[in-house]
Amino acid sequence: EDQVTQSPEALRLQEGESSSLNCSYTVSGLRGLFWYRQDPGKGPEFLFTLYSAGEEKEKERLKATLTKKESFLHITAPKPEDSATYLCAVQAYTGANSKLTFGKGITLSVRP
Amino acid sequence: GAVVSQHPSRVICKSGTSVKIECRSLDFQATTMFWYRQFPKQSLMLMATSNEGSKATYEQGVEKDKFLINHASLTLSTLTVTSAHPEDSSFYICSASDDSYEQYFGPGTRLTVT
């Protein structure tokens, strides 16, 4: 069974204080690892898809990296508007449907 | 592009009644749609997967007679919560996928059963 574990559960940062969010996974044949941002009361907003170990993607203050066992979401010089819950999900090469298995998420709070 | 809408965004219903939630892909054809539920401070739990014109595939522990899913067209799927009870109160989120394996999420529907 595919599993995704995210840590820490919650993270409080001062504005400008860089940090990393961790996503550990086990999956029977990884097709892709996804990062989403979710604001309270909203649906997930797509951030990145990573497909193979060693791959990196960047978007503004966010950078996602992938190894064979885990992924990191690095946040550089965060701002209060980066406060949200960050979800990690994996997709396996099983069948025709693109089922995602999600972690519990990491709630990030950035203080001004 | 790749916009998914849900209606309603919030609904309050009385215990024992049924409520229908719509999920639409606005600018692409969704061959597959997914329904999730999310409890406070928990992650998204997949309830079922549906392909247009076929019966939905439900995850283990999800009652198919309680959560009726219809995927009538390539742009519309509906979730009907039948005989709702307070424990069904949750945040329901749909996603839609074309042939690219990417999933595009809707904004969610907050269901409160009183």
JSON list of C-alpha atoms in Angstrom, two decimals:
[
{"chain": "A", "resi": 1, "resn": "GLU", "atom": "CA", "xyz": [0.00, 0.00, 0.00]},
{"chain": "A", "resi": 2, "resn": "ASP", "atom": "CA", "xyz": [1.28, 3.43, -0.93]},
{"chain": "A", "resi": 3, "resn": "GLN", "atom": "CA", "xyz": [2.14, 5.66, 2.03]},
{"chain": "A", "resi": 4, "resn": "VAL", "atom": "CA", "xyz": [3.06, 9.32, 2.42]},
{"chain": "A", "resi": 5, "resn": "THR", "atom": "CA", "xyz": [4.38, 10.86, 5.65]},
{"chain": "A", "resi": 6, "resn": "GLN", "atom": "CA", "xyz": [4.93, 14.58, 6.01]},
{"chain": "A", "resi": 7, "resn": "SER", "atom": "CA", "xyz": [6.92, 16.32, 8.70]},
{"chain": "A", "resi": 8, "resn": "PRO", "atom": "CA", "xyz": [6.75, 18.40, 10.75]},
{"chain": "A", "resi": 9, "resn": "GLU", "atom": "CA", "xyz": [2.97, 18.60, 11.22]},
{"chain": "A", "resi": 10, "resn": "ALA", "atom": "CA", "xyz": [3.21, 22.34, 11.78]},
{"chain": "A", "resi": 11, "resn": "LEU", "atom": "CA", "xyz": [5.94, 24.89, 11.27]},
{"chain": "A", "resi": 12, "resn": "ARG", "atom": "CA", "xyz": [6.11, 28.46, 12.45]},
{"chain": "A", "resi": 13, "resn": "LEU", "atom": "CA", "xyz": [8.65, 30.74, 10.82]},
{"chain": "A", "resi": 14, "resn": "GLN", "atom": "CA", "xyz": [9.60, 34.35, 11.06]},
{"chain": "A", "resi": 15, "resn": "GLU", "atom": "CA", "xyz": [9.36, 36.26, 7.81]},
{"chain": "A", "resi": 16, "resn": "GLY", "atom": "CA", "xyz": [12.60, 35.75, 5.93]},
{"chain": "A", "resi": 17, "resn": "GLU", "atom": "CA", "xyz": [13.54, 32.58, 7.84]},
{"chain": "A", "resi": 18, "resn": "SER", "atom": "CA", "xyz": [14.16, 29.85, 5.26]},
{"chain": "A", "resi": 19, "resn": "SER", "atom": "CA", "xyz": [13.25, 26.23, 5.99]},
{"chain": "A", "resi": 20, "resn": "SER", "atom": "CA", "xyz": [12.33, 22.89, 4.40]},
{"chain": "A", "resi": 21, "resn": "LEU", "atom": "CA", "xyz": [9.25, 20.68, 4.52]},
{"chain": "A", "resi": 22, "resn": "ASN", "atom": "CA", "xyz": [9.73, 16.92, 4.28]},
{"chain": "A", "resi": 23, "resn": "CYS", "atom": "CA", "xyz": [7.67, 14.30, 2.48]},
{"chain": "A", "resi": 24, "resn": "SER", "atom": "CA", "xyz": [8.68, 10.64, 2.86]},
{"chain": "A", "resi": 25, "resn": "TYR", "atom": "CA", "xyz": [6.99, 8.06, 0.70]},
{"chain": "A", "resi": 26, "resn": "THR", "atom": "CA", "xyz": [6.73, 4.40, -0.18]},
{"chain": "A", "resi": 27, "resn": "VAL", "atom": "CA", "xyz": [5.08, 3.51, -3.45]},
{"chain": "A", "resi": 28, "resn": "SER", "atom": "CA", "xyz": [5.03, 0.55, -5.81]},
{"chain": "A", "resi": 29, "resn": "GLY", "atom": "CA", "xyz": [6.48, 2.27, -8.84]},
{"chain": "A", "resi": 30, "resn": "LEU", "atom": "CA", "xyz": [6.42, 6.05, -8.64]},
{"chain": "A", "resi": 31, "resn": "ARG", "atom": "CA", "xyz": [4.86, 7.78, -11.59]},
{"chain": "A", "resi": 32, "resn": "GLY", "atom": "CA", "xyz": [4.92, 11.22, -9.99]},
{"chain": "A", "resi": 33, "resn": "LEU", "atom": "CA", "xyz": [5.15, 13.11, -6.70]},
{"chain": "A", "resi": 34, "resn": "PHE", "atom": "CA", "xyz": [2.96, 16.18, -6.34]},
{"chain": "A", "resi": 35, "resn": "TRP", "atom": "CA", "xyz": [3.08, 19.22, -4.09]},
{"chain": "A", "resi": 36, "resn": "TYR", "atom": "CA", "xyz": [-0.04, 21.28, -3.47]},
{"chain": "A", "resi": 37, "resn": "ARG", "atom": "CA", "xyz": [-0.83, 24.35, -1.43]},
{"chain": "A", "resi": 38, "resn": "GLN", "atom": "CA", "xyz": [-4.18, 24.50, 0.38]},
{"chain": "A", "resi": 39, "resn": "ASP", "atom": "CA", "xyz": [-5.63, 27.59, 2.01]},
{"chain": "A", "resi": 40, "resn": "PRO", "atom": "CA", "xyz": [-8.35, 27.19, 4.67]},
{"chain": "A", "resi": 41, "resn": "GLY", "atom": "CA", "xyz": [-11.71, 26.32, 3.14]},
{"chain": "A", "resi": 42, "resn": "LYS", "atom": "CA", "xyz": [-10.28, 25.97, -0.36]},
{"chain": "A", "resi": 43, "resn": "GLY", "atom": "CA", "xyz": [-9.31, 23.15, -2.66]},
{"chain": "A", "resi": 44, "resn": "PRO", "atom": "CA", "xyz": [-5.66, 22.22, -3.27]},
{"chain": "A", "resi": 45, "resn": "GLU", "atom": "CA", "xyz": [-3.69, 24.46, -5.59]},
{"chain": "A", "resi": 46, "resn": "PHE", "atom": "CA", "xyz": [-1.11, 22.70, -7.75]},
{"chain": "A", "resi": 47, "resn": "LEU", "atom": "CA", "xyz": [2.53, 23.65, -7.18]},
{"chain": "A", "resi": 48, "resn": "PHE", "atom": "CA", "xyz": [4.86, 21.01, -8.65]},
{"chain": "A", "resi": 49, "resn": "THR", "atom": "CA", "xyz": [5.12, 17.54, -10.11]},
{"chain": "A", "resi": 50, "resn": "LEU", "atom": "CA", "xyz": [8.40, 15.62, -9.82]},
{"chain": "A", "resi": 51, "resn": "TYR", "atom": "CA", "xyz": [8.92, 12.43, -11.78]},
{"chain": "A", "resi": 52, "resn": "SER", "atom": "CA", "xyz": [12.40, 11.08, -11.09]},
{"chain": "A", "resi": 53, "resn": "ALA", "atom": "CA", "xyz": [15.09, 11.15, -8.40]},
{"chain": "A", "resi": 54, "resn": "GLY", "atom": "CA", "xyz": [17.37, 14.14, -8.75]},
{"chain": "A", "resi": 55, "resn": "GLU", "atom": "CA", "xyz": [14.73, 16.32, -10.34]},
{"chain": "A", "resi": 56, "resn": "GLU", "atom": "CA", "xyz": [14.26, 19.85, -9.01]},
{"chain": "A", "resi": 57, "resn": "LYS", "atom": "CA", "xyz": [11.64, 22.50, -9.77]},
{"chain": "A", "resi": 58, "resn": "GLU", "atom": "CA", "xyz": [11.35, 26.09, -8.65]},
{"chain": "A", "resi": 59, "resn": "LYS", "atom": "CA", "xyz": [8.61, 28.66, -8.45]},
{"chain": "A", "resi": 60, "resn": "GLU", "atom": "CA", "xyz": [9.22, 32.01, -6.80]},
{"chain": "A", "resi": 61, "resn": "ARG", "atom": "CA", "xyz": [10.33, 31.28, -3.21]},
{"chain": "A", "resi": 62, "resn": "LEU", "atom": "CA", "xyz": [9.62, 27.55, -3.47]},
{"chain": "A", "resi": 63, "resn": "LYS", "atom": "CA", "xyz": [11.92, 24.77, -4.65]},
{"chain": "A", "resi": 64, "resn": "ALA", "atom": "CA", "xyz": [10.98, 21.09, -4.70]},
{"chain": "A", "resi": 65, "resn": "THR", "atom": "CA", "xyz": [13.47, 18.24, -4.84]},
{"chain": "A", "resi": 66, "resn": "LEU", "atom": "CA", "xyz": [13.07, 14.47, -5.10]},
{"chain": "A", "resi": 67, "resn": "THR", "atom": "CA", "xyz": [15.04, 11.40, -4.06]},
{"chain": "A", "resi": 68, "resn": "LYS", "atom": "CA", "xyz": [14.01, 7.75, -4.21]},
{"chain": "A", "resi": 69, "resn": "LYS", "atom": "CA", "xyz": [12.55, 7.94, -0.70]},
{"chain": "A", "resi": 70, "resn": "GLU", "atom": "CA", "xyz": [11.60, 11.53, -0.02]},
{"chain": "A", "resi": 71, "resn": "SER", "atom": "CA", "xyz": [10.91, 14.98, -1.34]},
{"chain": "A", "resi": 72, "resn": "PHE", "atom": "CA", "xyz": [11.66, 18.36, 0.14]},
{"chain": "A", "resi": 73, "resn": "LEU", "atom": "CA", "xyz": [9.88, 21.64, -0.36]},
{"chain": "A", "resi": 74, "resn": "HIS", "atom": "CA", "xyz": [12.37, 24.40, 0.38]},
{"chain": "A", "resi": 75, "resn": "ILE", "atom": "CA", "xyz": [11.00, 27.82, 1.20]},
{"chain": "A", "resi": 76, "resn": "THR", "atom": "CA", "xyz": [13.46, 30.67, 0.84]},
{"chain": "A", "resi": 77, "resn": "ALA", "atom": "CA", "xyz": [12.83, 33.94, 2.69]},
{"chain": "A", "resi": 78, "resn": "PRO", "atom": "CA", "xyz": [9.14, 33.21, 3.27]},
{"chain": "A", "resi": 79, "resn": "LYS", "atom": "CA", "xyz": [6.52, 35.91, 3.50]},
{"chain": "A", "resi": 80, "resn": "PRO", "atom": "CA", "xyz": [3.28, 35.91, 5.52]},
{"chain": "A", "resi": 81, "resn": "GLU", "atom": "CA", "xyz": [1.32, 35.16, 2.34]},
{"chain": "A", "resi": 82, "resn": "ASP", "atom": "CA", "xyz": [3.14, 31.81, 2.15]},
{"chain": "A", "resi": 83, "resn": "SER", "atom": "CA", "xyz": [1.16, 30.71, 5.21]},
{"chain": "A", "resi": 84, "resn": "ALA", "atom": "CA", "xyz": [-0.92, 27.69, 4.18]},
{"chain": "A", "resi": 85, "resn": "THR", "atom": "CA", "xyz": [-1.05, 23.92, 4.41]},
{"chain": "A", "resi": 86, "resn": "TYR", "atom": "CA", "xyz": [1.31, 22.16, 2.02]},
{"chain": "A", "resi": 87, "resn": "LEU", "atom": "CA", "xyz": [0.23, 18.75, 0.81]},
{"chain": "A", "resi": 88, "resn": "CYS", "atom": "CA", "xyz": [2.38, 16.05, -0.75]},
{"chain": "A", "resi": 89, "resn": "ALA", "atom": "CA", "xyz": [0.90, 13.22, -2.80]},
{"chain": "A", "resi": 90, "resn": "VAL", "atom": "CA", "xyz": [2.24, 10.28, -4.80]},
{"chain": "A", "resi": 91, "resn": "GLN", "atom": "CA", "xyz": [0.89, 8.62, -7.88]},
{"chain": "A", "resi": 92, "resn": "ALA", "atom": "CA", "xyz": [1.81, 5.07, -8.78]},
{"chain": "A", "resi": 93, "resn": "TYR", "atom": "CA", "xyz": [1.99, 3.26, -12.07]},
{"chain": "A", "resi": 94, "resn": "THR", "atom": "CA", "xyz": [-1.08, 1.15, -11.39]},
{"chain": "A", "resi": 95, "resn": "GLY", "atom": "CA", "xyz": [-3.96, 0.85, -13.80]},
{"chain": "A", "resi": 96, "resn": "ALA", "atom": "CA", "xyz": [-5.48, 3.51, -15.94]},
{"chain": "A", "resi": 97, "resn": "ASN", "atom": "CA", "xyz": [-6.74, 5.82, -13.21]},
{"chain": "A", "resi": 98, "resn": "SER", "atom": "CA", "xyz": [-4.36, 8.43, -11.83]},
{"chain": "A", "resi": 99, "resn": "LYS", "atom": "CA", "xyz": [-5.06, 7.81, -8.13]},
{"chain": "A", "resi": 100, "resn": "LEU", "atom": "CA", "xyz": [-3.24, 10.07, -5.67]},
{"chain": "A", "resi": 101, "resn": "THR", "atom": "CA", "xyz": [-2.27, 9.14, -2.12]},
{"chain": "A", "resi": 102, "resn": "PHE", "atom": "CA", "xyz": [-1.92, 12.19, 0.10]},
{"chain": "A", "resi": 103, "resn": "GLY", "atom": "CA", "xyz": [0.04, 12.92, 3.25]},
{"chain": "A", "resi": 104, "resn": "LYS", "atom": "CA", "xyz": [-1.58, 14.75, 6.14]},
{"chain": "A", "resi": 105, "resn": "GLY", "atom": "CA", "xyz": [-0.03, 18.04, 5.20]},
{"chain": "A", "resi": 106, "resn": "ILE", "atom": "CA", "xyz": [2.23, 20.57, 6.90]},
{"chain": "A", "resi": 107, "resn": "THR", "atom": "CA", "xyz": [0.67, 23.75, 8.22]},
{"chain": "A", "resi": 108, "resn": "LEU", "atom": "CA", "xyz": [3.05, 26.63, 7.73]},
{"chain": "A", "resi": 109, "resn": "SER", "atom": "CA", "xyz": [2.65, 29.94, 9.57]},
{"chain": "A", "resi": 110, "resn": "VAL", "atom": "CA", "xyz": [4.89, 32.84, 8.67]},
{"chain": "A", "resi": 111, "resn": "ARG", "atom": "CA", "xyz": [4.94, 35.72, 11.14]},
{"chain": "A", "resi": 112, "resn": "PRO", "atom": "CA", "xyz": [5.66, 39.25, 9.90]},
{"chain": "B", "resi": 1, "resn": "GLY", "atom": "CA", "xyz": [-6.86, 26.53, -18.33]},
{"chain": "B", "resi": 2, "resn": "ALA", "atom": "CA", "xyz": [-7.79, 23.36, -16.39]},
{"chain": "B", "resi": 3, "resn": "VAL", "atom": "CA", "xyz": [-10.48, 24.92, -14.22]},
{"chain": "B", "resi": 4, "resn": "VAL", "atom": "CA", "xyz": [-12.78, 22.80, -12.08]},
{"chain": "B", "resi": 5, "resn": "SER", "atom": "CA", "xyz": [-15.84, 24.20, -10.35]},
{"chain": "B", "resi": 6, "resn": "GLN", "atom": "CA", "xyz": [-18.04, 22.82, -7.60]},
{"chain": "B", "resi": 7, "resn": "HIS", "atom": "CA", "xyz": [-21.56, 23.74, -6.64]},
{"chain": "B", "resi": 8, "resn": "PRO", "atom": "CA", "xyz": [-22.66, 24.56, -4.06]},
{"chain": "B", "resi": 9, "resn": "SER", "atom": "CA", "xyz": [-19.70, 25.88, -2.11]},
{"chain": "B", "resi": 10, "resn": "ARG", "atom": "CA", "xyz": [-21.58, 25.50, 1.16]},
{"chain": "B", "resi": 11, "resn": "VAL", "atom": "CA", "xyz": [-24.72, 23.55, 2.04]},
{"chain": "B", "resi": 12, "resn": "ILE", "atom": "CA", "xyz": [-26.59, 22.93, 5.24]},
{"chain": "B", "resi": 13, "resn": "CYS", "atom": "CA", "xyz": [-29.13, 20.15, 5.33]},
{"chain": "B", "resi": 14, "resn": "LYS", "atom": "CA", "xyz": [-31.23, 18.38, 7.92]},
{"chain": "B", "resi": 15, "resn": "SER", "atom": "CA", "xyz": [-30.45, 14.89, 9.10]},
{"chain": "B", "resi": 16, "resn": "GLY", "atom": "CA", "xyz": [-32.15, 12.28, 6.92]},
{"chain": "B", "resi": 17, "resn": "THR", "atom": "CA", "xyz": [-32.29, 14.37, 3.77]},
{"chain": "B", "resi": 18, "resn": "SER", "atom": "CA", "xyz": [-30.16, 13.99, 0.64]},
{"chain": "B", "resi": 19, "resn": "VAL", "atom": "CA", "xyz": [-27.85, 16.53, -0.89]},
{"chain": "B", "resi": 20, "resn": "LYS", "atom": "CA", "xyz": [-26.26, 16.68, -4.32]},
{"chain": "B", "resi": 21, "resn": "ILE", "atom": "CA", "xyz": [-22.88, 18.22, -5.10]},
{"chain": "B", "resi": 22, "resn": "GLU", "atom": "CA", "xyz": [-21.84, 19.01, -8.67]},
{"chain": "B", "resi": 23, "resn": "CYS", "atom": "CA", "xyz": [-18.33, 18.99, -10.08]},
{"chain": "B", "resi": 24, "resn": "ARG", "atom": "CA", "xyz": [-17.66, 20.47, -13.51]},
{"chain": "B", "resi": 25, "resn": "SER", "atom": "CA", "xyz": [-14.57, 20.72, -15.67]},
{"chain": "B", "resi": 26, "resn": "LEU", "atom": "CA", "xyz": [-14.96, 24.06, -17.39]},
{"chain": "B", "resi": 27, "resn": "ASP", "atom": "CA", "xyz": [-12.36, 24.06, -20.13]},
{"chain": "B", "resi": 28, "resn": "PHE", "atom": "CA", "xyz": [-11.34, 20.46, -20.71]},
{"chain": "B", "resi": 29, "resn": "GLN", "atom": "CA", "xyz": [-12.86, 17.01, -21.00]},
{"chain": "B", "resi": 30, "resn": "ALA", "atom": "CA", "xyz": [-12.47, 14.96, -17.85]},
{"chain": "B", "resi": 31, "resn": "THR", "atom": "CA", "xyz": [-12.25, 11.27, -18.60]},
{"chain": "B", "resi": 32, "resn": "THR", "atom": "CA", "xyz": [-11.83, 10.57, -14.90]},
{"chain": "B", "resi": 33, "resn": "MET", "atom": "CA", "xyz": [-13.18, 12.37, -11.85]},
{"chain": "B", "resi": 34, "resn": "PHE", "atom": "CA", "xyz": [-12.31, 11.78, -8.23]},
{"chain": "B", "resi": 35, "resn": "TRP", "atom": "CA", "xyz": [-14.20, 12.55, -5.03]},
{"chain": "B", "resi": 36, "resn": "TYR", "atom": "CA", "xyz": [-12.41, 13.23, -1.76]},
{"chain": "B", "resi": 37, "resn": "ARG", "atom": "CA", "xyz": [-13.49, 14.15, 1.72]},
{"chain": "B", "resi": 38, "resn": "GLN", "atom": "CA", "xyz": [-11.42, 16.07, 4.20]},
{"chain": "B", "resi": 39, "resn": "PHE", "atom": "CA", "xyz": [-12.00, 16.34, 7.94]},
{"chain": "B", "resi": 40, "resn": "PRO", "atom": "CA", "xyz": [-10.55, 19.30, 9.90]},
{"chain": "B", "resi": 41, "resn": "LYS", "atom": "CA", "xyz": [-6.76, 19.21, 10.03]},
{"chain": "B", "resi": 42, "resn": "GLN", "atom": "CA", "xyz": [-6.72, 15.93, 8.12]},
{"chain": "B", "resi": 43, "resn": "SER", "atom": "CA", "xyz": [-5.60, 15.16, 4.62]},
{"chain": "B", "resi": 44, "resn": "LEU", "atom": "CA", "xyz": [-7.70, 14.35, 1.60]},
{"chain": "B", "resi": 45, "resn": "MET", "atom": "CA", "xyz": [-9.13, 10.85, 1.64]},
{"chain": "B", "resi": 46, "resn": "LEU", "atom": "CA", "xyz": [-10.17, 9.42, -1.69]},
{"chain": "B", "resi": 47, "resn": "MET", "atom": "CA", "xyz": [-13.75, 8.21, -1.67]},
{"chain": "B", "resi": 48, "resn": "ALA", "atom": "CA", "xyz": [-14.26, 7.06, -5.23]},
{"chain": "B", "resi": 49, "resn": "THR", "atom": "CA", "xyz": [-13.05, 7.27, -8.81]},
{"chain": "B", "resi": 50, "resn": "SER", "atom": "CA", "xyz": [-15.41, 7.58, -11.73]},
{"chain": "B", "resi": 51, "resn": "ASN", "atom": "CA", "xyz": [-14.98, 7.32, -15.45]},
{"chain": "B", "resi": 52, "resn": "GLU", "atom": "CA", "xyz": [-17.49, 8.86, -17.82]},
{"chain": "B", "resi": 53, "resn": "GLY", "atom": "CA", "xyz": [-20.25, 6.42, -18.61]},
{"chain": "B", "resi": 54, "resn": "SER", "atom": "CA", "xyz": [-19.07, 3.78, -16.14]},
{"chain": "B", "resi": 55, "resn": "LYS", "atom": "CA", "xyz": [-19.90, 2.87, -12.58]},
{"chain": "B", "resi": 56, "resn": "ALA", "atom": "CA", "xyz": [-17.73, 4.49, -9.94]},
{"chain": "B", "resi": 57, "resn": "THR", "atom": "CA", "xyz": [-15.03, 2.56, -8.12]},
{"chain": "B", "resi": 58, "resn": "TYR", "atom": "CA", "xyz": [-15.29, 3.09, -4.37]},
{"chain": "B", "resi": 59, "resn": "GLU", "atom": "CA", "xyz": [-12.46, 2.95, -1.88]},
{"chain": "B", "resi": 60, "resn": "GLN", "atom": "CA", "xyz": [-12.59, 0.43, 0.92]},
{"chain": "B", "resi": 61, "resn": "GLY", "atom": "CA", "xyz": [-14.94, 1.52, 3.70]},
{"chain": "B", "resi": 62, "resn": "VAL", "atom": "CA", "xyz": [-16.96, 3.95, 1.57]},
{"chain": "B", "resi": 63, "resn": "GLU", "atom": "CA", "xyz": [-20.62, 3.01, 1.27]},
{"chain": "B", "resi": 64, "resn": "LYS", "atom": "CA", "xyz": [-21.63, 3.14, -2.37]},
{"chain": "B", "resi": 65, "resn": "ASP", "atom": "CA", "xyz": [-25.34, 3.21, -1.52]},
{"chain": "B", "resi": 66, "resn": "LYS", "atom": "CA", "xyz": [-24.83, 6.24, 0.69]},
{"chain": "B", "resi": 67, "resn": "PHE", "atom": "CA", "xyz": [-22.52, 8.20, -1.58]},
{"chain": "B", "resi": 68, "resn": "LEU", "atom": "CA", "xyz": [-24.01, 7.98, -5.07]},
{"chain": "B", "resi": 69, "resn": "ILE", "atom": "CA", "xyz": [-21.72, 9.10, -7.86]},
{"chain": "B", "resi": 70, "resn": "ASN", "atom": "CA", "xyz": [-22.79, 9.82, -11.39]},
{"chain": "B", "resi": 71, "resn": "HIS", "atom": "CA", "xyz": [-20.40, 10.77, -14.16]},
{"chain": "B", "resi": 72, "resn": "ALA", "atom": "CA", "xyz": [-22.89, 11.51, -16.89]},
{"chain": "B", "resi": 73, "resn": "SER", "atom": "CA", "xyz": [-20.68, 13.46, -19.26]},
{"chain": "B", "resi": 74, "resn": "LEU", "atom": "CA", "xyz": [-17.06, 14.40, -19.84]},
{"chain": "B", "resi": 75, "resn": "THR", "atom": "CA", "xyz": [-17.57, 17.65, -17.95]},
{"chain": "B", "resi": 76, "resn": "LEU", "atom": "CA", "xyz": [-19.91, 16.77, -15.10]},
{"chain": "B", "resi": 77, "resn": "SER", "atom": "CA", "xyz": [-19.88, 14.45, -12.12]},
{"chain": "B", "resi": 78, "resn": "THR", "atom": "CA", "xyz": [-22.26, 14.51, -9.19]},
{"chain": "B", "resi": 79, "resn": "LEU", "atom": "CA", "xyz": [-21.99, 13.19, -5.65]},
{"chain": "B", "resi": 80, "resn": "THR", "atom": "CA", "xyz": [-25.24, 12.62, -3.79]},
{"chain": "B", "resi": 81, "resn": "VAL", "atom": "CA", "xyz": [-25.07, 12.06, -0.05]},
{"chain": "B", "resi": 82, "resn": "THR", "atom": "CA", "xyz": [-28.21, 10.11, 0.77]},
{"chain": "B", "resi": 83, "resn": "SER", "atom": "CA", "xyz": [-29.92, 10.11, 4.17]},
{"chain": "B", "resi": 84, "resn": "ALA", "atom": "CA", "xyz": [-27.28, 12.43, 5.51]},
{"chain": "B", "resi": 85, "resn": "HIS", "atom": "CA", "xyz": [-26.30, 12.33, 9.17]},
{"chain": "B", "resi": 86, "resn": "PRO", "atom": "CA", "xyz": [-24.19, 14.73, 11.23]},
{"chain": "B", "resi": 87, "resn": "GLU", "atom": "CA", "xyz": [-21.15, 12.46, 10.87]},
{"chain": "B", "resi": 88, "resn": "ASP", "atom": "CA", "xyz": [-21.29, 13.09, 7.12]},
{"chain": "B", "resi": 89, "resn": "SER", "atom": "CA", "xyz": [-20.48, 16.74, 7.76]},
{"chain": "B", "resi": 90, "resn": "SER", "atom": "CA", "xyz": [-17.19, 17.36, 6.03]},
{"chain": "B", "resi": 91, "resn": "PHE", "atom": "CA", "xyz": [-15.39, 19.19, 3.25]},
{"chain": "B", "resi": 92, "resn": "TYR", "atom": "CA", "xyz": [-15.94, 17.41, -0.06]},
{"chain": "B", "resi": 93, "resn": "ILE", "atom": "CA", "xyz": [-13.49, 18.07, -2.89]},
{"chain": "B", "resi": 94, "resn": "CYS", "atom": "CA", "xyz": [-13.59, 16.80, -6.43]},
{"chain": "B", "resi": 95, "resn": "SER", "atom": "CA", "xyz": [-10.80, 16.62, -8.96]},
{"chain": "B", "resi": 96, "resn": "ALA", "atom": "CA", "xyz": [-10.82, 15.98, -12.67]},
{"chain": "B", "resi": 97, "resn": "SER", "atom": "CA", "xyz": [-8.28, 14.42, -14.96]},
{"chain": "B", "resi": 98, "resn": "ASP", "atom": "CA", "xyz": [-7.89, 14.30, -18.69]},
{"chain": "B", "resi": 99, "resn": "ASP", "atom": "CA", "xyz": [-5.61, 11.78, -20.36]},
{"chain": "B", "resi": 100, "resn": "SER", "atom": "CA", "xyz": [-2.51, 13.45, -18.91]},
{"chain": "B", "resi": 101, "resn": "TYR", "atom": "CA", "xyz": [-2.72, 11.83, -15.45]},
{"chain": "B", "resi": 102, "resn": "GLU", "atom": "CA", "xyz": [-2.68, 15.30, -13.88]},
{"chain": "B", "resi": 103, "resn": "GLN", "atom": "CA", "xyz": [-5.50, 16.08, -11.44]},
{"chain": "B", "resi": 104, "resn": "TYR", "atom": "CA", "xyz": [-7.13, 19.48, -11.24]},
{"chain": "B", "resi": 105, "resn": "PHE", "atom": "CA", "xyz": [-9.00, 20.22, -8.04]},
{"chain": "B", "resi": 106, "resn": "GLY", "atom": "CA", "xyz": [-12.24, 22.03, -7.43]},
{"chain": "B", "resi": 107, "resn": "PRO", "atom": "CA", "xyz": [-12.68, 24.61, -4.66]},
{"chain": "B", "resi": 108, "resn": "GLY", "atom": "CA", "xyz": [-14.54, 22.21, -2.37]},
{"chain": "B", "resi": 109, "resn": "THR", "atom": "CA", "xyz": [-18.01, 22.01, -0.83]},
{"chain": "B", "resi": 110, "resn": "ARG", "atom": "CA", "xyz": [-18.59, 22.42, 2.89]},
{"chain": "B", "resi": 111, "resn": "LEU", "atom": "CA", "xyz": [-21.47, 20.13, 3.98]},
{"chain": "B", "resi": 112, "resn": "THR", "atom": "CA", "xyz": [-23.05, 20.62, 7.38]},
{"chain": "B", "resi": 113, "resn": "VAL", "atom": "CA", "xyz": [-25.74, 18.19, 8.49]},
{"chain": "B", "resi": 114, "resn": "THR", "atom": "CA", "xyz": [-27.85, 19.40, 11.40]}
]
